[in-house]
Short mmCIF file of C-alpha atoms in Angstrom, two decimals:
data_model
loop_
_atom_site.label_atom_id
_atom_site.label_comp_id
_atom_site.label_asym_id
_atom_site.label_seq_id
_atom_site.Cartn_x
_atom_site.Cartn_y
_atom_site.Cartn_z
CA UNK A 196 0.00 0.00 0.00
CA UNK A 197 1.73 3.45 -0.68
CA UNK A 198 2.31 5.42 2.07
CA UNK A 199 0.01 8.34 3.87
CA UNK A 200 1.63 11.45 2.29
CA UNK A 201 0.29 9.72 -1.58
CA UNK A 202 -3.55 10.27 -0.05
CA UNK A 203 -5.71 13.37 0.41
CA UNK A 204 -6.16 14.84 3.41
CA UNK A 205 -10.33 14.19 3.52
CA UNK A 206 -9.19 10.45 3.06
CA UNK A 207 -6.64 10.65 5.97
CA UNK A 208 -9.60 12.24 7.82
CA UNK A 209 -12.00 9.62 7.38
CA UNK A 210 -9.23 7.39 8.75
CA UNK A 211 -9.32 9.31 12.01
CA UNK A 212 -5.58 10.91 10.47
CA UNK A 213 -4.01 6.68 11.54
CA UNK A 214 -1.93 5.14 9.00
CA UNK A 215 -2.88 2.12 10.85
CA UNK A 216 -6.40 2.58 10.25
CA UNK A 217 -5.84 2.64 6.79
CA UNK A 218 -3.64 -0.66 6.45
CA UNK A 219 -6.10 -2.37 8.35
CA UNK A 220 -8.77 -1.13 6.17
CA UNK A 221 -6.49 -1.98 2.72
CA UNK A 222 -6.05 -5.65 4.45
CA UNK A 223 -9.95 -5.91 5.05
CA UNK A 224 -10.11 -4.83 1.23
CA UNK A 225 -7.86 -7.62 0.39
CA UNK A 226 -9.50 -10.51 2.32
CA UNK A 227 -12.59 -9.44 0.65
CA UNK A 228 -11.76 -9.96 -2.45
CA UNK A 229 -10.70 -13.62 -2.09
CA UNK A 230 -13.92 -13.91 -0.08
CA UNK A 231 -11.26 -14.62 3.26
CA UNK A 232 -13.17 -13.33 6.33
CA UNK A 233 -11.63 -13.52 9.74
CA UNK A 234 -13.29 -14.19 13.32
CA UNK A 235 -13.81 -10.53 13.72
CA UNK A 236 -16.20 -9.76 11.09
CA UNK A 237 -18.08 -12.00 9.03
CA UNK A 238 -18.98 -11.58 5.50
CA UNK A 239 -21.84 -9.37 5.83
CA UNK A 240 -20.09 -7.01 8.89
CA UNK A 241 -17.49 -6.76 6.11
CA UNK A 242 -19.55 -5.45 3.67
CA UNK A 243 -21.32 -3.01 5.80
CA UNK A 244 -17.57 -1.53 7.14
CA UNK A 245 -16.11 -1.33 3.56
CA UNK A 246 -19.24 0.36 2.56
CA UNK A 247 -19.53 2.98 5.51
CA UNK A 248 -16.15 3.59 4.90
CA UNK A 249 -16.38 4.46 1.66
CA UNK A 250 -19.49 6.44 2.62
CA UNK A 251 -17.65 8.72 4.56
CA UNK A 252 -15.12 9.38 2.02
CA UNK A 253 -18.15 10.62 -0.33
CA UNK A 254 -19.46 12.57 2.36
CA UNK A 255 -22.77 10.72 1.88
CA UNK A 256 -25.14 8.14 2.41
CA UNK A 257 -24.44 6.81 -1.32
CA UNK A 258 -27.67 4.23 -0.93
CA UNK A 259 -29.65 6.93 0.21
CA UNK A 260 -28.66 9.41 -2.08
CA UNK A 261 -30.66 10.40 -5.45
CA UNK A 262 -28.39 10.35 -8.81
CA UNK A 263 -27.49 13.85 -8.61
CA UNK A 264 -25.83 13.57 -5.06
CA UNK A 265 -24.49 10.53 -5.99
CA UNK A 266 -22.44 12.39 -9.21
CA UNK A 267 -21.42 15.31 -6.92
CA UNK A 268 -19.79 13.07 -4.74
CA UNK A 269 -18.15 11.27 -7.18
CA UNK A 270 -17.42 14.05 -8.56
CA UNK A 271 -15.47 15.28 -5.66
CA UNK A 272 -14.26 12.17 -4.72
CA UNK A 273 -13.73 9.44 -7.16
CA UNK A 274 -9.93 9.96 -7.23
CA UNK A 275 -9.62 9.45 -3.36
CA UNK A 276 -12.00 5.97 -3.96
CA UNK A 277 -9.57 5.04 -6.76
CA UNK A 278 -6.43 5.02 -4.74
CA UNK A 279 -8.22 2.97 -2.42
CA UNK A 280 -9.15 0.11 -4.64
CA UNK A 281 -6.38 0.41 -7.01
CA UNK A 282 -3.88 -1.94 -4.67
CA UNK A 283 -6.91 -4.78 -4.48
CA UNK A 284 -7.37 -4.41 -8.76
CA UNK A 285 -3.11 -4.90 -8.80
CA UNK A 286 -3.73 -8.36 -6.34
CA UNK A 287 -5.95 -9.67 -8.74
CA UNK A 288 -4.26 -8.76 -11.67
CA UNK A 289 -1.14 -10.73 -10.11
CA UNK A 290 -3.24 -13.76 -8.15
CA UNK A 291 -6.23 -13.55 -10.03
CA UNK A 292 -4.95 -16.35 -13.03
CA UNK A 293 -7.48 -19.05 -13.52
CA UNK A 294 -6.24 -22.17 -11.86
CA UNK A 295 -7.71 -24.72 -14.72
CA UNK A 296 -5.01 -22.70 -16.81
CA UNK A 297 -2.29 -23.01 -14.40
CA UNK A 298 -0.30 -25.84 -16.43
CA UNK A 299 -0.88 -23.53 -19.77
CA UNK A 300 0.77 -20.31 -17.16
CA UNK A 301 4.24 -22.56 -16.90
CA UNK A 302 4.89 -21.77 -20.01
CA UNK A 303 4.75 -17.87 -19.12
CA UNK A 304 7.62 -15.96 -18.12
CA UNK A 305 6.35 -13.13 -15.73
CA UNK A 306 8.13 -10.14 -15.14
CA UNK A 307 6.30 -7.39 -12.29
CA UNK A 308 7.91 -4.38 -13.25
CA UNK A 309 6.11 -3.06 -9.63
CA UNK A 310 7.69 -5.92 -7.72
CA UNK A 311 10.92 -4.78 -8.70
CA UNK A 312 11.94 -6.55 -12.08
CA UNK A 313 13.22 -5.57 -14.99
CA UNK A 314 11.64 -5.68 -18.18
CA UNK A 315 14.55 -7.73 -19.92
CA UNK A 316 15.08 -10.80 -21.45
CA UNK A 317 17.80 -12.37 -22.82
CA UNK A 318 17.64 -14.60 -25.72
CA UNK A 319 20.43 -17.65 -25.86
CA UNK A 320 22.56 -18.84 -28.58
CA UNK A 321 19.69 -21.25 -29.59
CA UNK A 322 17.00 -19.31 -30.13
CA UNK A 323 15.11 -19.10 -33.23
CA UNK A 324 15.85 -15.41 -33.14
CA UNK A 325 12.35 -13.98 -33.77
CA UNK A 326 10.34 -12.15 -31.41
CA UNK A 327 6.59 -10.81 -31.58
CA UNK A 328 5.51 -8.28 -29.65
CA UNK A 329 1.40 -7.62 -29.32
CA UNK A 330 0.86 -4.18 -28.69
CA UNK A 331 -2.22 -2.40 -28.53
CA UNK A 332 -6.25 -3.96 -27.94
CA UNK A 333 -6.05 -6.00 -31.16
CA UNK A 334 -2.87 -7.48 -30.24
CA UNK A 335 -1.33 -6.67 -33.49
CA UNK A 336 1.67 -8.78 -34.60
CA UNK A 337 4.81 -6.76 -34.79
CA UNK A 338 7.85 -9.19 -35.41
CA UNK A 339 11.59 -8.36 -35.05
CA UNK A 340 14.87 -10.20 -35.55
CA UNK A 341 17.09 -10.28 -32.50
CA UNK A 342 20.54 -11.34 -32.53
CA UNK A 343 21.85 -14.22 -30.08
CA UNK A 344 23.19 -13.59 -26.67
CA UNK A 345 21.67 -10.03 -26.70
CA UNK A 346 18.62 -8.92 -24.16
CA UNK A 347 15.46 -7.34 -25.53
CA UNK A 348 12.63 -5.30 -23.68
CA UNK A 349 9.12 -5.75 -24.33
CA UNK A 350 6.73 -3.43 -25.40
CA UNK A 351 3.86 -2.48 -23.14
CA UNK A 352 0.19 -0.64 -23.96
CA UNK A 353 -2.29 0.65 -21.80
CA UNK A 354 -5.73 -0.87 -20.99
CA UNK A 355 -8.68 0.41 -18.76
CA UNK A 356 -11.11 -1.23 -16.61
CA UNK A 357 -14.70 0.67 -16.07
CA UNK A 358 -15.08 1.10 -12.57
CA UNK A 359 -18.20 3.45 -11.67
CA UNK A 360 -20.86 1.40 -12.66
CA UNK A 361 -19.68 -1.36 -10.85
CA UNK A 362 -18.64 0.70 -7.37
CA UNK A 363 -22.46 1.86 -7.69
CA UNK A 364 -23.62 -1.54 -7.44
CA UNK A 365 -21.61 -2.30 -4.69
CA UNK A 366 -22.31 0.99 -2.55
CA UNK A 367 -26.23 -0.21 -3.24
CA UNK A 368 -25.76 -3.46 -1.78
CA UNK A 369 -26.76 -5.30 -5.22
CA UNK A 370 -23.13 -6.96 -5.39
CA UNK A 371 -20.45 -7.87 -2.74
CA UNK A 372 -17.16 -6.51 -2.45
CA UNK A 373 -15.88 -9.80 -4.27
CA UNK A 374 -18.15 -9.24 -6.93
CA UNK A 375 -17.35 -5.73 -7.51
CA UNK A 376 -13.56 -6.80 -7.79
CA UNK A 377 -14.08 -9.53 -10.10
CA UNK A 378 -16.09 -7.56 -12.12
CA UNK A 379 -13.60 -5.02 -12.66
CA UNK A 380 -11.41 -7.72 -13.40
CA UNK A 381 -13.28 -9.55 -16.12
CA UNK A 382 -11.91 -7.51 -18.72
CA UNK A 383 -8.71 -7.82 -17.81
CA UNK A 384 -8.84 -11.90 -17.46
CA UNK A 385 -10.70 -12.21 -20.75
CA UNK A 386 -7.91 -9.13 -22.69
CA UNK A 387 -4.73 -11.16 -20.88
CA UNK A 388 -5.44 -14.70 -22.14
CA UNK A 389 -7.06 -13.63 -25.63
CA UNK A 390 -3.24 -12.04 -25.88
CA UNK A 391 -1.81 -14.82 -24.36
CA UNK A 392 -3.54 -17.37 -26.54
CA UNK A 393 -2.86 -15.48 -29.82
CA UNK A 394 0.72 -15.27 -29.42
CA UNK A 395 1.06 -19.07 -28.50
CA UNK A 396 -0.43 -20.25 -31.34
CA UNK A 397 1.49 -17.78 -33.89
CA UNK A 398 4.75 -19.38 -32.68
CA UNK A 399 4.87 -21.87 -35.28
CA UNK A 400 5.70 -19.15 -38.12
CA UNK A 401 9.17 -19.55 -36.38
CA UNK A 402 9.46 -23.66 -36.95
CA UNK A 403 11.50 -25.51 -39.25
CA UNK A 404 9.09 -27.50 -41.63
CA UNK A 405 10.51 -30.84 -40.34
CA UNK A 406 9.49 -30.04 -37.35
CA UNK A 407 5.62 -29.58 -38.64
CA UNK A 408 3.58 -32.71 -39.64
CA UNK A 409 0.21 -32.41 -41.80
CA UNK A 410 -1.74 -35.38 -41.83
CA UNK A 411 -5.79 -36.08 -41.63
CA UNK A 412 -6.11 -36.91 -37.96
CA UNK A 413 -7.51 -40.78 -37.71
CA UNK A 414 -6.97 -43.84 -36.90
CA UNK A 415 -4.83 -45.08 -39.79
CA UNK A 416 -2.01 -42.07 -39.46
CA UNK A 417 -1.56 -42.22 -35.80
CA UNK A 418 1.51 -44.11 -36.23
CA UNK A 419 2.06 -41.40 -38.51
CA UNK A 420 1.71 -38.78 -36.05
CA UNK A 421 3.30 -41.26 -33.12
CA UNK A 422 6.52 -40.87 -34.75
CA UNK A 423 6.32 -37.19 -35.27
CA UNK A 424 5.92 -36.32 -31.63
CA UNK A 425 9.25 -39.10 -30.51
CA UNK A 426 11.09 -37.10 -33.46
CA UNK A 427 10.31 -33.86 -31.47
CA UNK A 428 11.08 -35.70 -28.26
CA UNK A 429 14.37 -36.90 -29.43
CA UNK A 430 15.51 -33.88 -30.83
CA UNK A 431 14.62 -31.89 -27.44
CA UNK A 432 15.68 -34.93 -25.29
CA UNK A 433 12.87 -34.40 -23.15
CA UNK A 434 9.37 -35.85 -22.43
CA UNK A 435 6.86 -33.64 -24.45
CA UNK A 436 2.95 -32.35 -24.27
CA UNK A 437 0.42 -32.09 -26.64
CA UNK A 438 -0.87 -28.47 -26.64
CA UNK A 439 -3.98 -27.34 -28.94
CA UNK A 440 -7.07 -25.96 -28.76
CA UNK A 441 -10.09 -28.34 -26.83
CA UNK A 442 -11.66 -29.04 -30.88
CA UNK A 443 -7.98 -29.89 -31.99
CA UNK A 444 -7.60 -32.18 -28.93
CA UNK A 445 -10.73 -34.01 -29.25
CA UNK A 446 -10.27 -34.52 -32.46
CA UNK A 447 -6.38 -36.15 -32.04
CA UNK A 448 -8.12 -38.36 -28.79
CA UNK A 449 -10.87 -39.46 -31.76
CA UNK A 450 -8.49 -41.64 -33.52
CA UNK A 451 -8.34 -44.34 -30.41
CA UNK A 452 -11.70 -46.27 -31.16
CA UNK A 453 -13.96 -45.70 -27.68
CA UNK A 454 -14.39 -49.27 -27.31
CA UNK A 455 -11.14 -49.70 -26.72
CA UNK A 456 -11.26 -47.45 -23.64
CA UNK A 457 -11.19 -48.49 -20.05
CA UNK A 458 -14.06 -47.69 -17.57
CA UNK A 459 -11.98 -44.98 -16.22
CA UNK A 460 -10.80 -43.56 -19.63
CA UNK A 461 -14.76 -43.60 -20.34
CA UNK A 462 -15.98 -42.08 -17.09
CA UNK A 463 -12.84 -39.48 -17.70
CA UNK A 464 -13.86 -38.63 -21.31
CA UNK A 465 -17.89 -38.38 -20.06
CA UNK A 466 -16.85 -35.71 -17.36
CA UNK A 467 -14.18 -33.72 -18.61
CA UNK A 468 -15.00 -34.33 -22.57
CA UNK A 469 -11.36 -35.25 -23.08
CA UNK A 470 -8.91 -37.18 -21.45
CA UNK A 471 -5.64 -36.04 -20.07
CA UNK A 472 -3.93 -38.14 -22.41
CA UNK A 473 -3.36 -39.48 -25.52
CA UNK A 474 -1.22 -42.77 -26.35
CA UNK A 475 0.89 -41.97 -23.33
CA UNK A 476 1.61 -37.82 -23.91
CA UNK A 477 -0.17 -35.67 -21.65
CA UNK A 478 -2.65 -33.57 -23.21
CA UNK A 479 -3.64 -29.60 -22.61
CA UNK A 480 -6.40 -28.38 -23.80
CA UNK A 481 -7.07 -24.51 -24.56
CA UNK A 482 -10.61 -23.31 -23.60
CA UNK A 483 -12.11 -21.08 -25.79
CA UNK A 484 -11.55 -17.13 -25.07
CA UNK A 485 -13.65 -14.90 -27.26
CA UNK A 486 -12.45 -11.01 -28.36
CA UNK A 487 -13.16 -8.65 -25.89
CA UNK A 488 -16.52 -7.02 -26.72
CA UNK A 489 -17.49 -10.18 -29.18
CA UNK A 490 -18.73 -13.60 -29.04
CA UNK A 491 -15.72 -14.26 -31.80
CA UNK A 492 -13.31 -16.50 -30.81
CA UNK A 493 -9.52 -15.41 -30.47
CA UNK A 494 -8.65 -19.05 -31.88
CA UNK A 495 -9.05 -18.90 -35.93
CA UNK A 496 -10.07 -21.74 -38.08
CA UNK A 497 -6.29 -22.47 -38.81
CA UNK A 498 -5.89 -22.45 -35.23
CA UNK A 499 -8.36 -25.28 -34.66
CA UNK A 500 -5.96 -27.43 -36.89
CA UNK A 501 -3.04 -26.73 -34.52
CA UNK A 502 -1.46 -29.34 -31.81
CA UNK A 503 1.75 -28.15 -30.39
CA UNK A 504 4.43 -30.98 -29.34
CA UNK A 505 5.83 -28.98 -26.68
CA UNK A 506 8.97 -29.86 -24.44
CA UNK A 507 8.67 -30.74 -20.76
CA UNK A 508 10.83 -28.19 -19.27
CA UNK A 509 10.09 -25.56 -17.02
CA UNK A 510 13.28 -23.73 -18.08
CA UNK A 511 11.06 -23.49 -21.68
CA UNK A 512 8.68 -20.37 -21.32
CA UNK A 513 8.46 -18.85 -25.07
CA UNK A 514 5.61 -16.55 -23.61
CA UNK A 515 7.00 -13.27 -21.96
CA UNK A 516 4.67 -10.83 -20.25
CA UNK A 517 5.43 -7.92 -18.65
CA UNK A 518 3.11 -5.79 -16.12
CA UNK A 519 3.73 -2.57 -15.29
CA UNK A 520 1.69 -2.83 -11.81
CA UNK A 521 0.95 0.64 -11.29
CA UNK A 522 -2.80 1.78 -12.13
CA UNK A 523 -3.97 4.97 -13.04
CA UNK A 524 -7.26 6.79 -13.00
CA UNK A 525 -9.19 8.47 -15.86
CA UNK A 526 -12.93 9.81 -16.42
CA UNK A 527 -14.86 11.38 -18.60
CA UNK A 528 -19.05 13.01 -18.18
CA UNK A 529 -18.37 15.02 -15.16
CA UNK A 530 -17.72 16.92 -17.14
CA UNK A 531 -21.07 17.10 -18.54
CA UNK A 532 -20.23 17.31 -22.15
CA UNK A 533 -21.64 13.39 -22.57
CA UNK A 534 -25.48 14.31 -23.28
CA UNK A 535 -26.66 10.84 -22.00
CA UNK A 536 -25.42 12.15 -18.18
CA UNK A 537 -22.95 8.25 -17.83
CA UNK A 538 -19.87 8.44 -16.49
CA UNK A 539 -16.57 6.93 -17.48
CA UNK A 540 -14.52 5.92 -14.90
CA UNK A 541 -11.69 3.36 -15.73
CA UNK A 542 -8.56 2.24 -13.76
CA UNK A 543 -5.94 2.26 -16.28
CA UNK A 544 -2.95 -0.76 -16.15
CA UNK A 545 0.21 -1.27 -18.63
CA UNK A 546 1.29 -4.37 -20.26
CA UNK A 547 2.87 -6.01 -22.76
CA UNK A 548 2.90 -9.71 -24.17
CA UNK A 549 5.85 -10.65 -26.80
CA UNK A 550 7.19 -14.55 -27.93
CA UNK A 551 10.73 -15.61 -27.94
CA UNK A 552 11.49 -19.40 -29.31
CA UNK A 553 14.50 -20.19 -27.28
CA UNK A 554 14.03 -24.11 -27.44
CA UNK A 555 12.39 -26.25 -30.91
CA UNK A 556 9.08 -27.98 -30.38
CA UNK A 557 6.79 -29.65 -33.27
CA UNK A 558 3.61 -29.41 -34.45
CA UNK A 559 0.72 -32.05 -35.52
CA UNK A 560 -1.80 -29.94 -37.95
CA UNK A 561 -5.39 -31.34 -39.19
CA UNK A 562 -4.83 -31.89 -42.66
CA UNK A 563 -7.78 -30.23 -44.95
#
């Protein structure tokens, strides 16, 4: 939490002029979020504090209060309720990774630029000497050459999450204070793996061809495709994954005839819709992400052909994202100039997302 002198002096006030007050308050923020509640206060006591608290800051009863009040003291006070919530919105951003994609996050390299680290990377004697950066809300593909044994930064954008209509339906008691953080942080979830996603599966422009194998995925080629993923291992000399999107993997576990599968393999297949592996390689499946603002998936039809053979190594994280930490706060309609009376409020983050191929891999690709 930054320290008292970065806060105004109504919200050092409202804390009864304690620093302690404060950190208490930030820590009852925190446990919140993660829906922790301590022997203290329960859930609901929670709410209630968080909410008079943030009352007080307003310098209303924001419930209570019509529209018009309610804008005033927003007005007047937003900026003090930003720097509030800005430290919980920078935990989630940095604990707030879905766990079912935790095996797909090892192949991440994380750098927290607020933490401390340096946006660097170095990029070995190996590497296939290509990196893409994704810049921007479309992610667009910017590719650059750089030269072994040399370090590289990468590039990072801004991106906003909308934050007033969300605090309103917390300060009406419609949502809890988990809610109203994982709302806020929907966007950003849904933004970080459509980015994430898109530059995994571009990584094959990089590949060798004898590393890629084309071949209608069925039962008569999967010796075909068998030998393609041991040429990958060998060449590696490591233990490998299969790595696609869920379509792409269900359609690599069709070629095994279902009768031949055990009970378990059957009560597996009937719970999870595909096993967690195929002929002996562990399989990862990608769940579908759609464009922000769309119900258009990130993956492309080319994409749905794609199965990465992909090393078992945690030194092997071709995925490099970097997160500036620090939030910002921007608004627009107090202004008044927006004729239908909203507001705008967003808590602005930086990142960036960039591939480097430091290690070969393979690739099994649906022919037709």
């Amino acid at each position: 939490m930054r320290e008292i002198t970065y806060f105004s002096a109504n919200v050092v006030a409202q804390f009864d002029n304690k620093y302690d007050n404060m950190l208490e308050f930030n820590s009852l923020m925190m446990d919140a979020s993660h829906n922790v509640f301590n022997t203290t206060y329960n859930k609901e006591q929670t709410q209630t504090i968080l909410r008079n608290q943030f009352d007080k800051i307003l310098g209303l009863n924001f419930k209570e209060a019509n529209s018009m009040k309610r804008r005033q003291a927003w007005r007047d006070h937003s900026k003090e309720i930003a720097t509030l919530i800005e430290d919980v919105i920078v935990d989630k951003m940095n604990s707030g990774w879905n766990a079912a994609n935790a095996r797909f996050m090892e192949l991440v390299d994380e750098r927290n630029i607020a933490e401390g680290d340096a946006n660097e990377f170095f990029v070995n004697d190996n590497s296939l000497l290509t990196v893409s950066k994704f810049a921007g809300n479309h992610h667009n593909l910017i590719r650059q050459a750089v030269k072994p044994g040399k370090s590289f930064s990468i590039e990072t954008s801004f991106y906003g999450v909308k934050v007033y209509t969300d605090f309103v339906l917390f300060q009406t008691g419609r949502i809890d204070f988990a809610a109203l953080v994982d709302k806020m942080y929907t966007s950003i979830e849904q933004n970080r793996y459509a980015a994430l996603y898109t530059a995994f599966m571009s990584m094959d422009e990089s590949l060798p061809t004898d590393m890629i194998h084309e071949c209608p995925f069925t039962e008569a080629t999967k010796s075909e495709m068998i030998d393609q993923i041991e040429a990958v291992a060998a060449v590696t000399g490591k233990e490998v994954m299969l790595v696609g999107t869920r379509s792409a993997i269900q359609k690599l576990q069709n070629t095994v005839n279902y009768s031949m599968f055990s009970d378990a393999m059957k009560d597996e297949r009937n719970k999870n819709g595909i096993l967690g592996n195929w002929e002996g390689y562990e399989c990862l499946a990608l769940a579908r992400v759609n464009k922000a603002g769309t119900r258009e998936s990130v993956f492309s039809a080319d994409d749905q052909k794609k199965i990465f053979i992909i090393p078992i190594d945690p030194e092997f994280k071709p995925i490099k994202r970097v997160n500036e930490g620090d939030v910002a706060y921007y608004e627009t309609g107090m202004d008044g100039l927006k004729k239908d009376m909203t507001v705008d409020a967003e808590v602005v983050y930086q990142e960036g997302i960039g591939i480097v191929i430091d290690e070969l891999f393979g690739e099994l690709k649906i022919q037709g």
